[in-house]
JSON list of C-alpha atoms and ligand atoms in Angstrom, two decimals:
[
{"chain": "A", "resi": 7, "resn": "UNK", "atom": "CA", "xyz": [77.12, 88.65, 84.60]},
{"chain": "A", "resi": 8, "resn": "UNK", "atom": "CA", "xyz": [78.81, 89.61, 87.62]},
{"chain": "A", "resi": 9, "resn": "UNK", "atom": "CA", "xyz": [82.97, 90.95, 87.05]},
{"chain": "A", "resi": 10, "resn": "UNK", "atom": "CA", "xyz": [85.43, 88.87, 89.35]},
{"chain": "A", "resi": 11, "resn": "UNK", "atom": "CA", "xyz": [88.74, 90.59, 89.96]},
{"chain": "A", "resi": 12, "resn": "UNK", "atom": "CA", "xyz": [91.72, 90.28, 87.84]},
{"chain": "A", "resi": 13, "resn": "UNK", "atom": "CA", "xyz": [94.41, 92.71, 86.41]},
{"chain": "A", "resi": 14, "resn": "UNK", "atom": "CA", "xyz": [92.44, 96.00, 84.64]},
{"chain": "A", "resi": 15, "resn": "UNK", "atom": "CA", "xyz": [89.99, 95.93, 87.15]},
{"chain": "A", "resi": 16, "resn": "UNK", "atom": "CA", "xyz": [89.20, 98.76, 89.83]},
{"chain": "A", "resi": 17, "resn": "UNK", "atom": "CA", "xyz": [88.46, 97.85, 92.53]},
{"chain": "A", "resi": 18, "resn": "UNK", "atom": "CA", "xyz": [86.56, 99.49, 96.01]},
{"chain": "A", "resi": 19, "resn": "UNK", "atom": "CA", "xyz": [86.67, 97.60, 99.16]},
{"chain": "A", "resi": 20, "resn": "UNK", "atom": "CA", "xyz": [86.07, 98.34, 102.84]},
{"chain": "A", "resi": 21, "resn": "UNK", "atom": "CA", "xyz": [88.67, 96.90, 104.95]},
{"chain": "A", "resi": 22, "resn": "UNK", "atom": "CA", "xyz": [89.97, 96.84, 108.99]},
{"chain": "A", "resi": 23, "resn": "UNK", "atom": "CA", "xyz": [93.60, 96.08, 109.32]},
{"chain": "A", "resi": 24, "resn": "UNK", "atom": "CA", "xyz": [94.52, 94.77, 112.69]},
{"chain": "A", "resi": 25, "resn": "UNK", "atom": "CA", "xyz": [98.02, 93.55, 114.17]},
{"chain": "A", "resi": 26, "resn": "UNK", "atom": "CA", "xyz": [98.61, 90.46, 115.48]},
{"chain": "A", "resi": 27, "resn": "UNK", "atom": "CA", "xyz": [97.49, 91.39, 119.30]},
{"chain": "A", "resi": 28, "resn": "UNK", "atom": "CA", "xyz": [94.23, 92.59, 117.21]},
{"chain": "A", "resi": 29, "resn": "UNK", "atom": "CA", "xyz": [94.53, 96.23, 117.49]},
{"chain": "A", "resi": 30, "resn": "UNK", "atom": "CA", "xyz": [93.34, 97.81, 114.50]},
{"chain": "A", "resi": 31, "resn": "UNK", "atom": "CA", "xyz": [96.00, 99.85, 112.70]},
{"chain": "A", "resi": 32, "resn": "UNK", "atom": "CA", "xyz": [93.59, 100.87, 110.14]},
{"chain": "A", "resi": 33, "resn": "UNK", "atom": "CA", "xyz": [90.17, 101.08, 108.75]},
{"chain": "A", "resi": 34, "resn": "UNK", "atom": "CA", "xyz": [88.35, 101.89, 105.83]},
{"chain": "A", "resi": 35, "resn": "UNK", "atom": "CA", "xyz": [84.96, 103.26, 108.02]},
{"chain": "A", "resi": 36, "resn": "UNK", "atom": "CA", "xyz": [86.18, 106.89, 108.46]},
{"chain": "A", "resi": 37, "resn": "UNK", "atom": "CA", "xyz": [88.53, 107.02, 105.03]},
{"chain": "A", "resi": 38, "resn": "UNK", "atom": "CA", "xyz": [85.88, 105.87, 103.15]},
{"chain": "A", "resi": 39, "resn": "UNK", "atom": "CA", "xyz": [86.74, 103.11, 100.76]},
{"chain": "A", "resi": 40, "resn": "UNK", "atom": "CA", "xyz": [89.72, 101.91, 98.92]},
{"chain": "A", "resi": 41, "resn": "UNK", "atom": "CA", "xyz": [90.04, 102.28, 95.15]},
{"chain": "A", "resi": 42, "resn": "UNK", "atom": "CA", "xyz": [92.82, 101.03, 93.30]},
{"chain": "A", "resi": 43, "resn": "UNK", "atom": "CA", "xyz": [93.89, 99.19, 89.99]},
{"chain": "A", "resi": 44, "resn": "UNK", "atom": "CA", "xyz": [94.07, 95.74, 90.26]},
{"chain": "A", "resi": 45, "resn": "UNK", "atom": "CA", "xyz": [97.45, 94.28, 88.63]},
{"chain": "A", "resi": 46, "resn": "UNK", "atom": "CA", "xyz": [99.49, 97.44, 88.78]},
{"chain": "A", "resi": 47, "resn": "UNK", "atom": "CA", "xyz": [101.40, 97.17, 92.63]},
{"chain": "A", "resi": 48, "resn": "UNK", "atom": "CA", "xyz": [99.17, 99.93, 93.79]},
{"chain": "A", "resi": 49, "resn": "UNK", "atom": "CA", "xyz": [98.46, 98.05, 96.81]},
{"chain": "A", "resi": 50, "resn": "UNK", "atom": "CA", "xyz": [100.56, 95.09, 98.89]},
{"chain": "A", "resi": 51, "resn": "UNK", "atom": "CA", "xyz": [101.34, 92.00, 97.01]},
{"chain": "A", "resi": 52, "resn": "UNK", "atom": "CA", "xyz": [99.98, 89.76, 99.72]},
{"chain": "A", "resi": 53, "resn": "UNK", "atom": "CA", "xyz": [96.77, 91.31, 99.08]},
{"chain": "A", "resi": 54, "resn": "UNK", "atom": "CA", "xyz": [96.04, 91.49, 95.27]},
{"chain": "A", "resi": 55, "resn": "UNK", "atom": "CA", "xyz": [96.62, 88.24, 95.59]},
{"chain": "A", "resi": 56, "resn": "UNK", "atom": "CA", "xyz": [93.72, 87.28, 97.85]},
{"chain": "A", "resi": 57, "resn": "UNK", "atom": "CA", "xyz": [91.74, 89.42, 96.04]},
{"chain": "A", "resi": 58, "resn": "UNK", "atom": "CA", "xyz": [92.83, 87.91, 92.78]},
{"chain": "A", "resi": 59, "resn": "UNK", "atom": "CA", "xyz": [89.46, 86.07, 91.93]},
{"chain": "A", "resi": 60, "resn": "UNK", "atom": "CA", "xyz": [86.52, 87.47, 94.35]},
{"chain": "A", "resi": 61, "resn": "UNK", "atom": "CA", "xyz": [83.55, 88.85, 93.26]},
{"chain": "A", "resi": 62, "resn": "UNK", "atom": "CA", "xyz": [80.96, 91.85, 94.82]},
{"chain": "A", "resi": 63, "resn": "UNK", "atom": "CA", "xyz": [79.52, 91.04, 97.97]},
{"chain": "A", "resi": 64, "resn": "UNK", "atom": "CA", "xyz": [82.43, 88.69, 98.84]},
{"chain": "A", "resi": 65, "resn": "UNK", "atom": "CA", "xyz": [84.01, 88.95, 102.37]},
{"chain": "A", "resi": 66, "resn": "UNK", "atom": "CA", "xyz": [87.02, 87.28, 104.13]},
{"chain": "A", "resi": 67, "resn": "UNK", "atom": "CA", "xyz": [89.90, 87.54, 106.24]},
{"chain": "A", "resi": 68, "resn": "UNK", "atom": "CA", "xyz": [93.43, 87.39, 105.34]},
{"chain": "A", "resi": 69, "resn": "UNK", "atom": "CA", "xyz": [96.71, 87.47, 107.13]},
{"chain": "A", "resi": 70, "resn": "UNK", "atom": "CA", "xyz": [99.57, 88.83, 105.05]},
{"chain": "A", "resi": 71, "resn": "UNK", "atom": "CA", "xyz": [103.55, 87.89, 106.37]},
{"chain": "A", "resi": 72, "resn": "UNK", "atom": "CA", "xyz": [106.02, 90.69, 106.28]},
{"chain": "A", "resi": 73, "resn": "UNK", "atom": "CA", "xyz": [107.44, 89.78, 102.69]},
{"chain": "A", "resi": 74, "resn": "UNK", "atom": "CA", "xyz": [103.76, 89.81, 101.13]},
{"chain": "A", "resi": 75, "resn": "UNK", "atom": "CA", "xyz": [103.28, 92.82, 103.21]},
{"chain": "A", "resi": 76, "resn": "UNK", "atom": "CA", "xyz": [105.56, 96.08, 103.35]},
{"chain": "A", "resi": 77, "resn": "UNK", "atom": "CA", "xyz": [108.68, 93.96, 103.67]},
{"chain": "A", "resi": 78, "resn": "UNK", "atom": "CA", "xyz": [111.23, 93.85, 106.60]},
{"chain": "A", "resi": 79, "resn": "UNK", "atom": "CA", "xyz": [111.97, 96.87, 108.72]},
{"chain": "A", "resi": 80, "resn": "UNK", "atom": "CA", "xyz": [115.84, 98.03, 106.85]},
{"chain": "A", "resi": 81, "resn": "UNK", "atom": "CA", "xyz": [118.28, 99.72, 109.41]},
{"chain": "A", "resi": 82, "resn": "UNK", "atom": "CA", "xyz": [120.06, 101.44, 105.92]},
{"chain": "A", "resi": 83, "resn": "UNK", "atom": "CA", "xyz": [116.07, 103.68, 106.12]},
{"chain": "A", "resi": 84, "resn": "UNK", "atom": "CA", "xyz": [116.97, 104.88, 109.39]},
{"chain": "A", "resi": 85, "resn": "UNK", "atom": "CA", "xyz": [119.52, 107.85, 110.08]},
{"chain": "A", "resi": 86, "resn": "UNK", "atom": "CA", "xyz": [120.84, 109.90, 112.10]},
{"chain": "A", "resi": 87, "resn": "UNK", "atom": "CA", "xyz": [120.67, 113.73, 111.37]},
{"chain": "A", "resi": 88, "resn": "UNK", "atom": "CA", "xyz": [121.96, 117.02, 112.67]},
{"chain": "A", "resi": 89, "resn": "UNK", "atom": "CA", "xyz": [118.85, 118.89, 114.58]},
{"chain": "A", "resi": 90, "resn": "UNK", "atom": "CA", "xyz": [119.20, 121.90, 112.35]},
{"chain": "A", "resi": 91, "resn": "UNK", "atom": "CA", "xyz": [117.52, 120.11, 109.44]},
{"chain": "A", "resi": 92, "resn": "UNK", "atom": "CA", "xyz": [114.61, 120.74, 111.18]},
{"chain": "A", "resi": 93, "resn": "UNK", "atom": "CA", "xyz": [114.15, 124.35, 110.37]},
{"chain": "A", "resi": 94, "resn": "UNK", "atom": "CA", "xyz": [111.40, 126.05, 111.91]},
{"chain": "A", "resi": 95, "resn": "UNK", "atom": "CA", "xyz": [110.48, 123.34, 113.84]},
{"chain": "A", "resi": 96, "resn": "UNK", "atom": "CA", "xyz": [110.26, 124.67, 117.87]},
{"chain": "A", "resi": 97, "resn": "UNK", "atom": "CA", "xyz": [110.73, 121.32, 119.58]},
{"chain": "A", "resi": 98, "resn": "UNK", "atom": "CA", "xyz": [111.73, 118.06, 117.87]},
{"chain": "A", "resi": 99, "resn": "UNK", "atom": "CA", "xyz": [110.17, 115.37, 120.19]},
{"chain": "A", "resi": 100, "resn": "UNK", "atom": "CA", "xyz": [109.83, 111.19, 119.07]},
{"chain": "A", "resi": 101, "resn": "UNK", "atom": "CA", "xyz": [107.45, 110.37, 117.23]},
{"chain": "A", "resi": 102, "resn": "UNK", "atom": "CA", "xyz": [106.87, 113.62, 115.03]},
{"chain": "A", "resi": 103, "resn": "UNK", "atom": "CA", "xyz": [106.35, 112.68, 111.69]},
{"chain": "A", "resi": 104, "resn": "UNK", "atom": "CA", "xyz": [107.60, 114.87, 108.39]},
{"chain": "A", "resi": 105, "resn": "UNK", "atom": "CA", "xyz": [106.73, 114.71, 105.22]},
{"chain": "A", "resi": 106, "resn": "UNK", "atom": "CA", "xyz": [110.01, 114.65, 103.06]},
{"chain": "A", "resi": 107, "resn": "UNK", "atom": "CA", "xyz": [110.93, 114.62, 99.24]},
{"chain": "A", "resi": 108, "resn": "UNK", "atom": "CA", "xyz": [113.77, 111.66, 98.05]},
{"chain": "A", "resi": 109, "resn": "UNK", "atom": "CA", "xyz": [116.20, 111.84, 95.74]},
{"chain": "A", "resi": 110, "resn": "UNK", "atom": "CA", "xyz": [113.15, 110.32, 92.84]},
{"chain": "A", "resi": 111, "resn": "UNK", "atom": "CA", "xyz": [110.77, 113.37, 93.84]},
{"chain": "A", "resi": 112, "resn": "UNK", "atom": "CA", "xyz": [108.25, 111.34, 95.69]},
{"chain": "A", "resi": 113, "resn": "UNK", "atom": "CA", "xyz": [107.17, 111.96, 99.13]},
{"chain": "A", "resi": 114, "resn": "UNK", "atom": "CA", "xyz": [107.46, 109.57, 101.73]},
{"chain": "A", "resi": 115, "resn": "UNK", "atom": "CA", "xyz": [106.94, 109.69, 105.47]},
{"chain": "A", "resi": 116, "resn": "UNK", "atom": "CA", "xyz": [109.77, 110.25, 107.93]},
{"chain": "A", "resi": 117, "resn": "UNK", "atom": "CA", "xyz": [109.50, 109.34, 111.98]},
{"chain": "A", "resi": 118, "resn": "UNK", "atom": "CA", "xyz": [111.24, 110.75, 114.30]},
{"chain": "A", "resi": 119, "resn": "UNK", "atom": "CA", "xyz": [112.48, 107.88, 116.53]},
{"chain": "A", "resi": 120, "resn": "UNK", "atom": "CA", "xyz": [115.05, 109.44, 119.28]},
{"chain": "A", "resi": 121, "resn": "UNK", "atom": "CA", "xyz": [116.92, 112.41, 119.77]},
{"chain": "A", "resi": 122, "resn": "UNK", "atom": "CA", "xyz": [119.68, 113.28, 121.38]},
{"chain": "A", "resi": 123, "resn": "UNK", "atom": "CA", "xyz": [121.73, 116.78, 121.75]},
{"chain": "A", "resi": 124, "resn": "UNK", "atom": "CA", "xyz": [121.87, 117.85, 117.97]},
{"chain": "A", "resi": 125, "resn": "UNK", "atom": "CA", "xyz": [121.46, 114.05, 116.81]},
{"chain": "A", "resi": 126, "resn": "UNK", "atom": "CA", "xyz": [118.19, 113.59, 115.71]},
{"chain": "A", "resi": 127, "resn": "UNK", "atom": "CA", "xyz": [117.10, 109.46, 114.36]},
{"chain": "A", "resi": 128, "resn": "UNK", "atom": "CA", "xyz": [115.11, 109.46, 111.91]},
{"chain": "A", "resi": 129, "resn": "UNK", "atom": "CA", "xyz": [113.05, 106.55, 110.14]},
{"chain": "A", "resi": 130, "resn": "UNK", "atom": "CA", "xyz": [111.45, 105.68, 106.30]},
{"chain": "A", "resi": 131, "resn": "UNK", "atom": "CA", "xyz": [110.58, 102.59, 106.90]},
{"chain": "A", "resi": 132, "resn": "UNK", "atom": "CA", "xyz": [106.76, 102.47, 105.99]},
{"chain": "A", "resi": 133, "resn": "UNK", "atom": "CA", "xyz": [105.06, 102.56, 109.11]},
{"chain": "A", "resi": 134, "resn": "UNK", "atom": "CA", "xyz": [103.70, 98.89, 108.49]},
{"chain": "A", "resi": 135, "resn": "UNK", "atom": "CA", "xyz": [106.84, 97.66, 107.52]},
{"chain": "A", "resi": 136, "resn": "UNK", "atom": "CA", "xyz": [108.11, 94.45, 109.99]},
{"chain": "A", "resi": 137, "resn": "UNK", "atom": "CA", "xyz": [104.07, 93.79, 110.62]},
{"chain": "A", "resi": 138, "resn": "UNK", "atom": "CA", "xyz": [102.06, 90.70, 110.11]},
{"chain": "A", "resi": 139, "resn": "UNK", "atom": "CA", "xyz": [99.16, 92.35, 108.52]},
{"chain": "A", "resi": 140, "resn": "UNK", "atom": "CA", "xyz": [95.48, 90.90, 109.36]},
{"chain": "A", "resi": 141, "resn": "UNK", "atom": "CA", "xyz": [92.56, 92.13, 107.17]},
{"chain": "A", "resi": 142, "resn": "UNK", "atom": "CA", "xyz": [89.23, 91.91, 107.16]},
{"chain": "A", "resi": 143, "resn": "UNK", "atom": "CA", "xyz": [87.84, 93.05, 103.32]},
{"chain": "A", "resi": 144, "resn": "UNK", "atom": "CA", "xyz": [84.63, 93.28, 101.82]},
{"chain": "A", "resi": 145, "resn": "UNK", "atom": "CA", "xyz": [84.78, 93.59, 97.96]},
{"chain": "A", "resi": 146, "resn": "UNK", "atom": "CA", "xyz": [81.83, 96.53, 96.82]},
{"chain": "A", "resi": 147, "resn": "UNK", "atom": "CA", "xyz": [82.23, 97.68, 93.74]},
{"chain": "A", "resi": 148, "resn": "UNK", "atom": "CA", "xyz": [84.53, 96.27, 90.64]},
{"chain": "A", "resi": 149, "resn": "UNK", "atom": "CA", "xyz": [84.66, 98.10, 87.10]},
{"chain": "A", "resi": 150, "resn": "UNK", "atom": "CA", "xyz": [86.52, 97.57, 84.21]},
{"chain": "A", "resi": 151, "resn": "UNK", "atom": "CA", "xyz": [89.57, 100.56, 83.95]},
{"chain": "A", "resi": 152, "resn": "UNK", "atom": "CA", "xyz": [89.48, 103.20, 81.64]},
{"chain": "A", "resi": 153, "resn": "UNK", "atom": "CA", "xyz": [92.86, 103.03, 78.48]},
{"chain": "A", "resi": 154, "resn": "UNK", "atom": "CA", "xyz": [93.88, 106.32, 80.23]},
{"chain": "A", "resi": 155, "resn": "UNK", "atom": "CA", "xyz": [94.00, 104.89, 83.74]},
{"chain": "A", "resi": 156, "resn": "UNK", "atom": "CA", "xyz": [95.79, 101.24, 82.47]},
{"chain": "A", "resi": 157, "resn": "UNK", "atom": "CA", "xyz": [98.37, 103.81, 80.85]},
{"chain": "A", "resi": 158, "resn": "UNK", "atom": "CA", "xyz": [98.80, 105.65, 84.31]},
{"chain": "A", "resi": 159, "resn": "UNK", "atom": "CA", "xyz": [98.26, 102.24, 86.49]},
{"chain": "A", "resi": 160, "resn": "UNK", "atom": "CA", "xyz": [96.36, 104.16, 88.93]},
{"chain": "A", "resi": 161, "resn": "UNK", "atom": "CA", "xyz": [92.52, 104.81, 89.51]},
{"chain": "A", "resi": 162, "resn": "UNK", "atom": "CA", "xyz": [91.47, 108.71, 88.42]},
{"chain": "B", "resi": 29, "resn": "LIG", "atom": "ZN1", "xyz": [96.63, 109.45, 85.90]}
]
């Protein structure tokens, strides 16, 4: 009997994720592939759901809209900060990228999107965020999840 997806499930799939002019933005082929726990947000709603159902082997394309994806790009993410919050950082240049720790302890990407003077703007939008997302997934492995990682709703 061969498992389908649906919440409890993990789940490993190779994918390619290209924009709309059909560059790719990502790709499972040098990351190896994805893992996660179906049913527990670990991935983009627009995609559990098209995944909700599919079996091993199964293969299809999807294109996700910016709510089902990583939502609307929100100006209150972007801000503008004084230069010497970069500490120990020679040259601040566009485009940089910085790992930083919010207010809830959890890490999340920060862009550096202009600079001007001392005035440094700086984004945490997800870098997907704004994007029609187009994926091309192949479903390869599916396995029921352990208690421990349904407690933890993430794959160990
Ligand atoms: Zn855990």
């Amino acid at each position: 009997m061969s498992l389908t997806i649906a919440d409890g499930m993990v789940v490993s799939t190779h994918y390619t994720l290209t924009d709309e002019d059909a560059n790719v933005l990502d790709s499972t082929d040098e990351s190896g592939p994805m893992v996660y726990l179906h049913g527990a947000d670990n991935i983009i709603p627009g995609l559990e759901d098209a995944l909700t159902g599919k079996t091993v082997g199964d293969r299809f394309k999807v294109r996700i809209d910016v709510e089902d994806g990583y939502g609307e790009v929100l100006t209150e993410l972007m801000q503008v900060v004084d230069i010497a919050a970069f500490e120990g950082v020679d040259t601040v240049e566009p485009g940089m990228r910085f790992e930083s720790e919010n207010e809830d302890g959890e890490f999340e990407l920060i862009v550096v999107k202009h600079v001007e003077g001392n005035k440094v703007t700086i984004d945490s939008n997800h870098p997907l965020a704004g994007m029609v997302l187009n994926f091309d997934i192949e479903v390869i492995d599916i396995r029921e999840a352990s208690s421990e990682e349904i407690e933890h709703e993430h794959v160990h």
